[in-house]
Backbone as a chain_set.jsonl record, in Angstrom:
{"seq": "XXXXXXXXXXXXXXXXXXXXXXXXXXXXXXXXXXXXXXXXXXXXXXXXXXXXXXXXXXXXXXXXXXXXXXXXXXXXXXXXXXXXXXXXXXXXXXXXXXXXXXXXXXXXXXXXXXXXXXXXXXXXXXXXXXXXXXXXXXXXXXXXXXXXX", "coords": {"N": [[32.378, 7.813, -0.543], [28.701, 6.259, 0.056], [28.071, 3.054, -0.955], [25.024, 2.569, -2.182], [23.671, 1.056, -3.296], [25.216, -1.65, -3.234], [26.219, -2.699, -1.212], [25.217, -4.644, 1.417], [24.606, -3.969, 3.986], [23.745, -0.998, 3.267], [21.926, -1.515, 0.987], [19.236, -2.172, 1.543], [18.209, -0.095, 2.836], [18.427, 1.73, 0.982], [16.024, 0.847, -0.658], [13.907, 1.963, 0.579], [13.627, 4.73, 0.332], [12.308, 5.006, -2.423], [10.153, 4.12, -1.923], [8.481, 5.452, -0.175], [7.251, 6.998, -2.052], [4.762, 5.913, -2.268], [3.084, 6.742, 0.025], [1.908, 9.06, -0.321], [-0.786, 8.459, -1.491], [-2.134, 7.251, 0.442], [-1.917, 9.495, 2.351], [-3.845, 11.497, 1.455], [-6.151, 9.726, 1.327], [-6.754, 9.647, 3.973], [-6.671, 12.543, 4.393], [-9.404, 13.09, 2.965], [-11.108, 11.582, 4.532], [-10.843, 12.868, 7.074], [-11.585, 15.249, 6.576], [-14.198, 14.861, 5.831], [-15.851, 14.46, 8.343], [-18.107, 15.242, 10.589], [-18.31, 19.005, 11.35], [-20.113, 19.687, 13.488], [-20.276, 17.769, 15.627], [-17.931, 18.062, 16.78], [-17.946, 20.442, 17.886], [-20.048, 19.97, 19.925], [-18.384, 18.299, 21.391], [-16.958, 20.041, 22.305], [-18.288, 21.762, 23.837], [-19.008, 19.948, 25.742], [-16.97, 20.087, 26.967], [-14.808, 18.885, 25.935], [-11.045, 18.546, 25.396], [-8.525, 18.683, 22.642], [-7.353, 15.959, 22.601], [-9.149, 14.292, 23.436], [-11.407, 14.932, 21.709], [-10.101, 13.725, 19.488], [-9.836, 11.061, 20.175], [-12.788, 10.156, 20.628], [-14.056, 11.177, 18.8], [-13.121, 12.074, 16.168], [-11.016, 9.567, 15.521], [-12.794, 7.199, 15.739], [-14.77, 8.02, 13.535], [-13.16, 7.665, 11.641], [-12.502, 5.341, 11.452], [-13.256, 3.295, 9.714], [-11.531, 4.155, 7.335], [-8.933, 3.675, 8.594], [-8.848, 1.462, 9.084], [-9.228, 0.317, 6.029], [-6.554, 1.35, 4.983], [-4.777, -0.115, 7.01], [-5.12, -2.937, 5.973], [-4.625, -2.534, 3.039], [-1.787, -1.811, 3.198], [-0.701, -3.792, 4.333], [-1.06, -5.657, 2.528], [0.318, -4.493, 0.586], [3.273, -4.493, 1.543], [3.553, -7.012, 1.372], [3.778, -8.049, -1.105], [5.793, -6.64, -2.2], [7.675, -5.892, -5.168], [8.78, -5.027, -7.519], [10.795, -2.179, -7.369], [12.832, -3.143, -5.719], [13.473, -5.061, -7.649], [14.1, -4.152, -10.067], [16.057, -2.148, -9.12], [17.868, -3.694, -7.715], [18.089, -6.326, -8.384], [17.376, -8.367, -6.476], [20.024, -7.977, -4.965], [22.925, -7.258, -3.372], [24.386, -10.007, -2.29], [21.654, -11.666, -2.077], [20.398, -9.699, -0.353], [18.346, -7.973, -0.74], [16.132, -9.518, -1.88], [13.047, -10.377, -2.08], [9.753, -12.123, -1.019], [8.312, -12.366, -3.594], [9.561, -11.715, -5.453], [11.601, -14.11, -5.251], [9.371, -15.955, -6.109], [9.017, -15.214, -8.762], [11.516, -15.456, -10.015], [11.61, -18.275, -9.257], [9.78, -19.2, -11.215], [10.218, -17.916, -13.614], [13.207, -17.716, -14.175], [13.968, -20.006, -13.379], [12.648, -21.756, -14.125], [10.526, -23.386, -13.038], [7.521, -23.593, -12.855], [5.208, -25.052, -11.594], [6.108, -25.235, -8.986], [6.608, -22.276, -8.391], [3.63, -21.819, -8.622], [2.608, -22.752, -6.58], [4.057, -21.783, -4.524], [2.963, -19.223, -5.209], [0.312, -19.598, -4.238], [0.562, -20.013, -1.686], [1.491, -17.394, -0.979], [-0.706, -16.131, -1.195], [-2.621, -17.208, 0.799], [-1.375, -16.443, 2.951], [-1.823, -13.779, 3.151], [-4.732, -13.666, 3.337], [-5.247, -14.804, 5.383], [-3.865, -12.844, 7.058], [-5.475, -10.687, 6.571], [-7.772, -11.467, 7.567], [-7.549, -12.018, 10.441], [-6.984, -9.117, 10.717], [-9.311, -8.448, 10.38], [-10.787, -9.615, 11.935], [-9.529, -8.544, 14.445], [-10.226, -5.601, 14.542], [-13.006, -5.64, 14.474], [-15.05, -5.015, 16.326], [-14.218, -2.287, 16.54], [-14.699, -0.605, 14.629], [-16.709, 1.867, 13.158], [-19.318, 2.472, 11.106], [-21.103, 4.475, 9.569], [-25.139, 5.018, 9.663], [-26.002, 6.4, 7.518]], "CA": [[30.57, 7.661, -0.743], [28.26, 5.099, 0.243], [27.761, 2.301, -2.066], [23.986, 2.257, -1.585], [23.119, -0.787, -3.986], [26.161, -2.823, -3.396], [26.723, -3.035, 0.351], [24.276, -5.503, 1.861], [23.957, -2.92, 4.987], [22.665, -0.185, 2.789], [20.419, -1.964, 0.016], [17.509, -2.739, 1.987], [17.941, 0.855, 3.527], [17.948, 2.478, -0.514], [14.329, 0.772, -1.063], [12.895, 2.876, 1.832], [13.083, 6.185, 0.058], [11.475, 5.378, -3.448], [8.864, 3.21, -1.246], [7.71, 6.33, 0.572], [6.383, 7.957, -2.652], [3.15, 5.214, -2.106], [2.534, 7.056, 1.271], [0.996, 9.945, -0.687], [-2.107, 8.224, -1.733], [-2.949, 6.801, 1.959], [-2.636, 10.535, 2.992], [-5.053, 11.556, 0.297], [-7.713, 9.151, 1.425], [-6.731, 10.37, 5.23], [-7.034, 14.192, 4.461], [-10.628, 13.123, 2.585], [-12.112, 11.26, 5.402], [-10.98, 13.938, 8.097], [-12.804, 16.689, 6.298], [-15.724, 14.235, 5.647], [-16.14, 14.221, 10.04], [-18.927, 16.696, 10.8], [-17.724, 19.744, 12.419], [-21.105, 20.001, 14.609], [-19.499, 16.825, 16.472], [-16.454, 18.908, 17.504], [-18.467, 21.69, 18.572], [-20.658, 19.485, 20.764], [-17.365, 17.579, 22.09], [-16.182, 21.156, 22.976], [-19.63, 22.005, 24.751], [-18.797, 19.106, 26.971], [-15.627, 20.178, 27.765], [-13.731, 17.718, 25.548], [-10.332, 19.147, 24.761], [-8.229, 17.982, 21.603], [-7.138, 14.51, 22.48], [-10.299, 13.443, 23.938], [-12.006, 14.909, 20.574], [-9.496, 12.956, 18.62], [-10.349, 9.631, 20.547], [-13.934, 9.859, 21.122], [-15.041, 11.768, 18.129], [-12.322, 11.651, 14.929], [-10.785, 8.292, 15.323], [-13.992, 6.127, 15.868], [-15.785, 7.984, 12.403], [-12.412, 7.526, 10.405], [-11.613, 4.152, 11.268], [-13.143, 2.091, 8.257], [-10.212, 4.401, 6.312], [-7.84, 3.369, 8.951], [-8.884, -0.287, 8.464], [-8.713, 0.465, 4.664], [-5.399, 1.777, 4.642], [-4.133, -1.029, 7.341], [-5.444, -3.819, 5.049], [-3.883, -2.087, 1.776], [-0.637, -1.749, 3.993], [-0.406, -5.25, 4.599], [-0.866, -6.357, 1.286], [1.53, -3.927, -0.329], [4.277, -4.814, 2.163], [3.942, -8.552, 1.366], [3.777, -8.119, -2.603], [6.843, -6.043, -2.758], [8.677, -6.509, -6.362], [9.286, -3.862, -8.374], [11.448, -1.401, -6.988], [14.16, -3.944, -5.889], [13.941, -5.818, -8.932], [14.656, -2.828, -11.111], [17.279, -1.416, -8.632], [19.258, -4.898, -7.652], [17.472, -7.29, -9.003], [17.576, -9.471, -5.377], [20.735, -7.04, -4.257], [23.957, -7.991, -2.986], [24.241, -11.524, -1.172], [20.574, -11.922, -1.805], [19.823, -8.833, 0.721], [17.115, -7.379, -0.849], [15.657, -10.381, -2.696], [11.69, -10.33, -1.612], [9.165, -13.479, -1.341], [7.347, -11.972, -4.906], [10.693, -11.795, -6.584], [11.915, -15.143, -5.698], [8.115, -16.745, -6.717], [9.268, -14.455, -10.448], [12.901, -16.021, -10.233], [11.199, -19.79, -9.78], [8.984, -19.399, -12.452], [10.79, -17.343, -15.183], [14.526, -18.336, -14.692], [14.475, -21.279, -13.309], [11.13, -22.653, -15.053], [9.633, -24.353, -12.065], [6.241, -23.103, -12.903], [4.198, -25.653, -10.702], [6.716, -24.917, -7.513], [6.03, -20.964, -8.49], [2.39, -21.73, -8.592], [2.399, -23.05, -5.119], [4.549, -20.465, -3.271], [1.941, -18.123, -4.773], [-1.034, -19.751, -3.379], [1.135, -19.562, 0.215], [1.126, -16.031, -0.435], [-2.26, -15.457, -1.152], [-3.223, -17.729, 1.909], [-0.867, -15.685, 4.198], [-2.382, -12.313, 2.725], [-5.659, -13.929, 3.475], [-4.86, -15.068, 7.006], [-3.334, -11.916, 8.366], [-6.531, -9.833, 6.356], [-8.962, -11.967, 8.277], [-7.035, -11.275, 11.473], [-6.965, -8.102, 10.902], [-10.68, -8.142, 10.206], [-11.327, -10.205, 13.6], [-9.398, -7.87, 16.086], [-10.91, -4.431, 14.392], [-14.416, -5.463, 14.093], [-16.023, -4.199, 17.153], [-13.567, -1.124, 16.638], [-14.988, 0.034, 13.157], [-17.491, 2.455, 13.303], [-20.093, 2.318, 10.155], [-22.563, 5.195, 9.834], [-26.332, 4.436, 8.947], [-26.118, 7.657, 6.591]], "C": [[30.103, 6.375, -0.507], [27.728, 4.189, -0.847], [26.282, 1.761, -1.562], [23.229, 1.066, -2.125], [23.887, -1.94, -3.783], [26.507, -3.377, -2.182], [25.445, -3.735, 0.801], [23.748, -4.525, 3.062], [22.995, -1.52, 4.393], [21.822, -0.346, 1.765], [19.244, -2.13, 0.321], [17.061, -0.809, 2.562], [17.491, 2.258, 1.888], [16.606, 2.072, -1.071], [13.755, 1.296, -0.157], [12.305, 3.874, 0.868], [12.17, 5.946, -1.384], [9.939, 4.246, -2.794], [7.993, 4.373, -0.924], [6.978, 7.249, -0.558], [4.828, 7.387, -2.452], [2.428, 6.235, -1.177], [1.341, 8.245, 0.799], [-0.222, 9.734, -0.94], [-3.064, 7.563, -0.632], [-3.183, 8.456, 2.451], [-3.879, 11.287, 2.34], [-6.204, 10.879, 0.94], [-7.624, 9.924, 3.036], [-7.269, 11.585, 5.207], [-8.903, 13.886, 3.979], [-11.473, 12.729, 4.047], [-11.82, 12.12, 6.671], [-11.675, 15.177, 7.597], [-14.296, 16.055, 6.077], [-16.232, 14.273, 7.343], [-17.061, 15.519, 9.861], [-18.336, 17.597, 11.652], [-18.72, 20.116, 13.861], [-20.808, 18.639, 15.949], [-18.54, 17.432, 17.234], [-17.082, 19.469, 18.283], [-19.401, 21.198, 19.719], [-19.752, 18.813, 21.68], [-16.724, 18.891, 22.852], [-16.894, 21.806, 23.944], [-19.528, 20.848, 25.949], [-17.625, 19.364, 27.483], [-14.512, 19.446, 27.268], [-12.314, 18.543, 24.737], [-9.47, 18.303, 23.257], [-8.159, 16.781, 21.527], [-8.326, 14.032, 22.761], [-11.113, 13.892, 22.356], [-11.125, 13.991, 19.75], [-10.143, 11.449, 18.858], [-11.881, 9.267, 20.369], [-14.374, 10.317, 19.832], [-14.16, 11.536, 16.244], [-12.025, 10.484, 14.543], [-12.046, 6.989, 14.847], [-14.645, 6.54, 14.076], [-14.348, 7.635, 11.327], [-11.919, 6.118, 10.535], [-12.255, 3.151, 10.744], [-11.724, 2.812, 7.331], [-9.14, 3.735, 6.965], [-7.776, 1.75, 8.75], [-8.579, -0.526, 7.305], [-7.456, 0.256, 4.489], [-4.446, 0.714, 5.295], [-4.057, -2.61, 5.976], [-4.734, -3.596, 3.713], [-2.412, -2.137, 2.403], [0.077, -3.385, 3.949], [-0.116, -6.101, 3.207], [0.377, -6.094, 0.323], [2.795, -4.367, 0.396], [4.475, -6.195, 1.689], [3.757, -8.835, -0.209], [4.947, -7.168, -3.041], [7.548, -6.522, -3.921], [9.355, -5.319, -7.198], [10.37, -2.976, -8.257], [12.631, -2.333, -6.737], [14.53, -4.942, -7.149], [14.324, -4.849, -9.735], [15.992, -2.372, -10.139], [18.27, -2.595, -8.178], [19.417, -5.981, -8.095], [17.894, -8.601, -7.52], [19.118, -8.867, -4.664], [21.838, -7.948, -4.21], [23.943, -8.863, -2.32], [22.804, -11.787, -0.995], [19.9, -10.581, -0.695], [18.651, -8.015, 0.622], [15.922, -8.272, -1.988], [14.153, -10.618, -1.515], [11.018, -11.583, -1.951], [8.95, -13.334, -2.665], [8.619, -12.268, -5.671], [11.221, -12.916, -6.557], [10.767, -16.16, -6.131], [8.647, -16.179, -8.426], [10.347, -15.634, -10.555], [12.137, -17.634, -10.332], [10.654, -20.049, -10.534], [9.431, -19.0, -13.597], [12.428, -17.345, -15.305], [14.796, -19.218, -14.309], [13.24, -22.384, -13.47], [11.163, -23.417, -14.665], [8.245, -23.633, -11.991], [5.205, -23.595, -11.357], [4.795, -25.145, -9.308], [6.251, -23.376, -7.496], [4.528, -20.546, -7.838], [2.149, -21.836, -6.956], [2.765, -21.953, -4.122], [3.612, -19.01, -3.834], [0.736, -17.82, -4.232], [-0.463, -19.675, -1.93], [1.12, -18.145, 0.416], [-0.21, -15.628, -0.415], [-3.266, -16.174, 0.073], [-2.849, -17.002, 3.153], [-1.381, -14.444, 4.13], [-3.632, -12.274, 3.746], [-5.966, -14.162, 4.927], [-4.701, -13.523, 7.588], [-4.752, -10.765, 7.518], [-7.904, -10.211, 7.665], [-8.592, -11.633, 9.713], [-7.217, -10.165, 11.958], [-8.456, -7.408, 11.036], [-11.39, -8.432, 11.516], [-11.089, -9.192, 14.753], [-9.615, -6.402, 15.648], [-12.421, -4.397, 14.361], [-15.392, -4.702, 14.806], [-15.566, -2.562, 17.371], [-14.214, -0.086, 15.639], [-16.102, 0.5, 13.459], [-18.206, 2.743, 11.881], [-21.283, 3.229, 10.264], [-23.853, 5.144, 9.177], [-26.645, 5.351, 7.863], [-26.579, 6.805, 5.22]], "O": [[30.81, 5.397, -0.75], [26.912, 4.665, -1.636], [26.172, 0.817, -0.779], [22.418, 0.333, -1.559], [23.468, -3.067, -4.045], [27.064, -4.472, -2.109], [24.451, -3.148, 0.376], [22.54, -4.293, 3.12], [21.932, -1.111, 4.86], [20.983, 0.523, 1.527], [18.293, -2.23, -0.454], [15.912, -0.374, 2.642], [16.686, 3.186, 1.813], [16.041, 2.815, -1.874], [12.605, 0.858, -0.143], [11.119, 4.006, 0.564], [11.245, 6.749, -1.502], [8.969, 3.842, -3.435], [6.832, 4.363, -1.334], [6.211, 8.138, -0.19], [3.848, 8.132, -2.46], [1.292, 6.601, -1.48], [0.231, 8.372, 1.315], [-0.99, 10.668, -0.706], [-4.279, 7.377, -0.699], [-4.286, 8.815, 2.862], [-4.853, 11.567, 3.04], [-7.241, 11.529, 1.076], [-8.47, 10.791, 3.258], [-8.263, 11.83, 5.892], [-9.715, 14.488, 4.681], [-12.319, 13.469, 4.548], [-12.76, 12.054, 7.462], [-12.261, 15.975, 8.328], [-15.342, 16.7, 6.153], [-17.428, 13.984, 7.368], [-16.82, 16.525, 9.193], [-17.827, 17.168, 12.687], [-18.327, 20.614, 14.916], [-21.219, 18.787, 17.1], [-18.46, 17.185, 18.437], [-16.956, 19.172, 19.471], [-19.586, 22.056, 20.581], [-20.189, 18.664, 22.821], [-16.063, 18.76, 23.881], [-16.314, 22.396, 24.856], [-20.055, 21.059, 27.041], [-17.279, 18.798, 28.52], [-13.454, 19.314, 27.884], [-12.477, 19.081, 23.642], [-9.982, 17.24, 22.908], [-8.731, 16.217, 20.594], [-8.549, 13.034, 22.076], [-11.462, 12.86, 21.782], [-11.909, 13.262, 19.142], [-10.775, 10.806, 18.02], [-12.182, 8.137, 19.984], [-15.411, 9.703, 19.582], [-14.693, 10.901, 15.333], [-12.474, 10.057, 13.479], [-12.068, 6.189, 13.912], [-14.966, 5.593, 13.358], [-14.629, 7.341, 10.165], [-11.007, 5.715, 9.812], [-11.977, 2.029, 11.167], [-10.968, 2.058, 6.72], [-8.323, 3.172, 6.237], [-6.841, 1.053, 8.355], [-7.763, -1.426, 7.104], [-7.048, -0.774, 3.953], [-3.437, 0.408, 4.659], [-3.086, -3.044, 5.355], [-4.204, -4.608, 3.253], [-1.764, -2.846, 1.633], [1.166, -3.81, 3.564], [0.769, -6.916, 2.946], [1.093, -6.835, -0.351], [3.604, -4.71, -0.465], [5.645, -6.567, 1.601], [3.572, -10.018, -0.496], [5.05, -6.925, -4.243], [8.094, -7.616, -3.777], [10.545, -5.007, -7.261], [11.056, -2.998, -9.279], [13.494, -2.304, -7.614], [15.621, -5.42, -7.46], [15.459, -5.15, -10.104], [17.044, -2.304, -10.775], [19.477, -2.389, -8.3], [20.463, -6.611, -8.25], [18.637, -9.564, -7.711], [19.355, -9.471, -3.618], [21.884, -9.057, -4.743], [23.282, -8.586, -1.319], [22.483, -12.141, 0.14], [18.74, -10.758, -0.325], [18.057, -7.474, 1.554], [15.087, -7.721, -2.706], [14.281, -10.966, -0.341], [11.408, -12.22, -2.929], [9.436, -14.301, -3.251], [8.586, -13.138, -6.541], [11.552, -13.275, -7.688], [11.175, -17.251, -6.53], [8.553, -17.058, -9.282], [10.051, -16.676, -11.14], [12.1, -18.168, -11.441], [10.756, -21.219, -10.902], [9.13, -19.612, -14.622], [12.95, -17.026, -16.373], [15.895, -19.652, -14.652], [13.078, -23.51, -13.002], [11.618, -24.418, -15.218], [7.953, -23.091, -10.925], [4.709, -22.901, -10.469], [4.002, -24.651, -8.506], [5.476, -23.109, -6.577], [4.201, -19.641, -7.069], [1.542, -20.998, -6.29], [2.093, -21.411, -3.244], [3.523, -17.98, -3.167], [0.179, -16.778, -3.888], [-1.195, -19.223, -1.05], [0.863, -17.601, 1.489], [-0.697, -14.827, 0.382], [-4.422, -15.802, 0.272], [-3.568, -16.87, 4.144], [-1.416, -13.881, 5.224], [-3.792, -11.439, 4.637], [-6.935, -13.662, 5.499], [-5.411, -13.119, 8.51], [-4.911, -9.801, 8.267], [-8.63, -9.48, 8.339], [-9.402, -10.889, 10.264], [-7.51, -9.915, 13.127], [-8.759, -6.327, 11.541], [-12.277, -7.77, 12.056], [-11.863, -8.928, 15.673], [-9.11, -5.679, 16.507], [-13.047, -3.344, 14.245], [-16.275, -3.984, 14.336], [-16.185, -1.748, 18.057], [-14.22, 1.124, 15.867], [-16.802, -0.284, 14.1], [-17.445, 3.498, 11.276], [-22.297, 2.918, 10.889], [-23.755, 5.232, 7.953], [-27.652, 5.06, 7.217], [-26.799, 7.403, 4.167]]}, "num_chains": 1, "name": "protein.A"}
């Protein structure tokens, strides 16, 4: 049998399975946004001769772009704050193979009692998340469609 949590090779893979549970929330948000796209726009695109992919690129994607942006930002933040699943399953894992940054901050603060150092590390994490959010906002600013409704 495979030693899922005791092997440095398989310990990261074993973190993926429980993490996929969080995808359901994003799928519900995407589904709600897809249902909010007005059907008359698809009918107009069909009358203009647009097939499925052209409808997707020129009707669907522009109208759900705020949701795509929201899910992108939330995914970036979530991925940079991974803590609970690795901590519960392996506490950093074999040979620190599942030691993520937030768990390292936690260990620094509460295991090694270096609160100031852990606080500085948390501020660095905040700045990285803020920087990545600003980059994503800048990169997608002209591509996001906000309706005037």
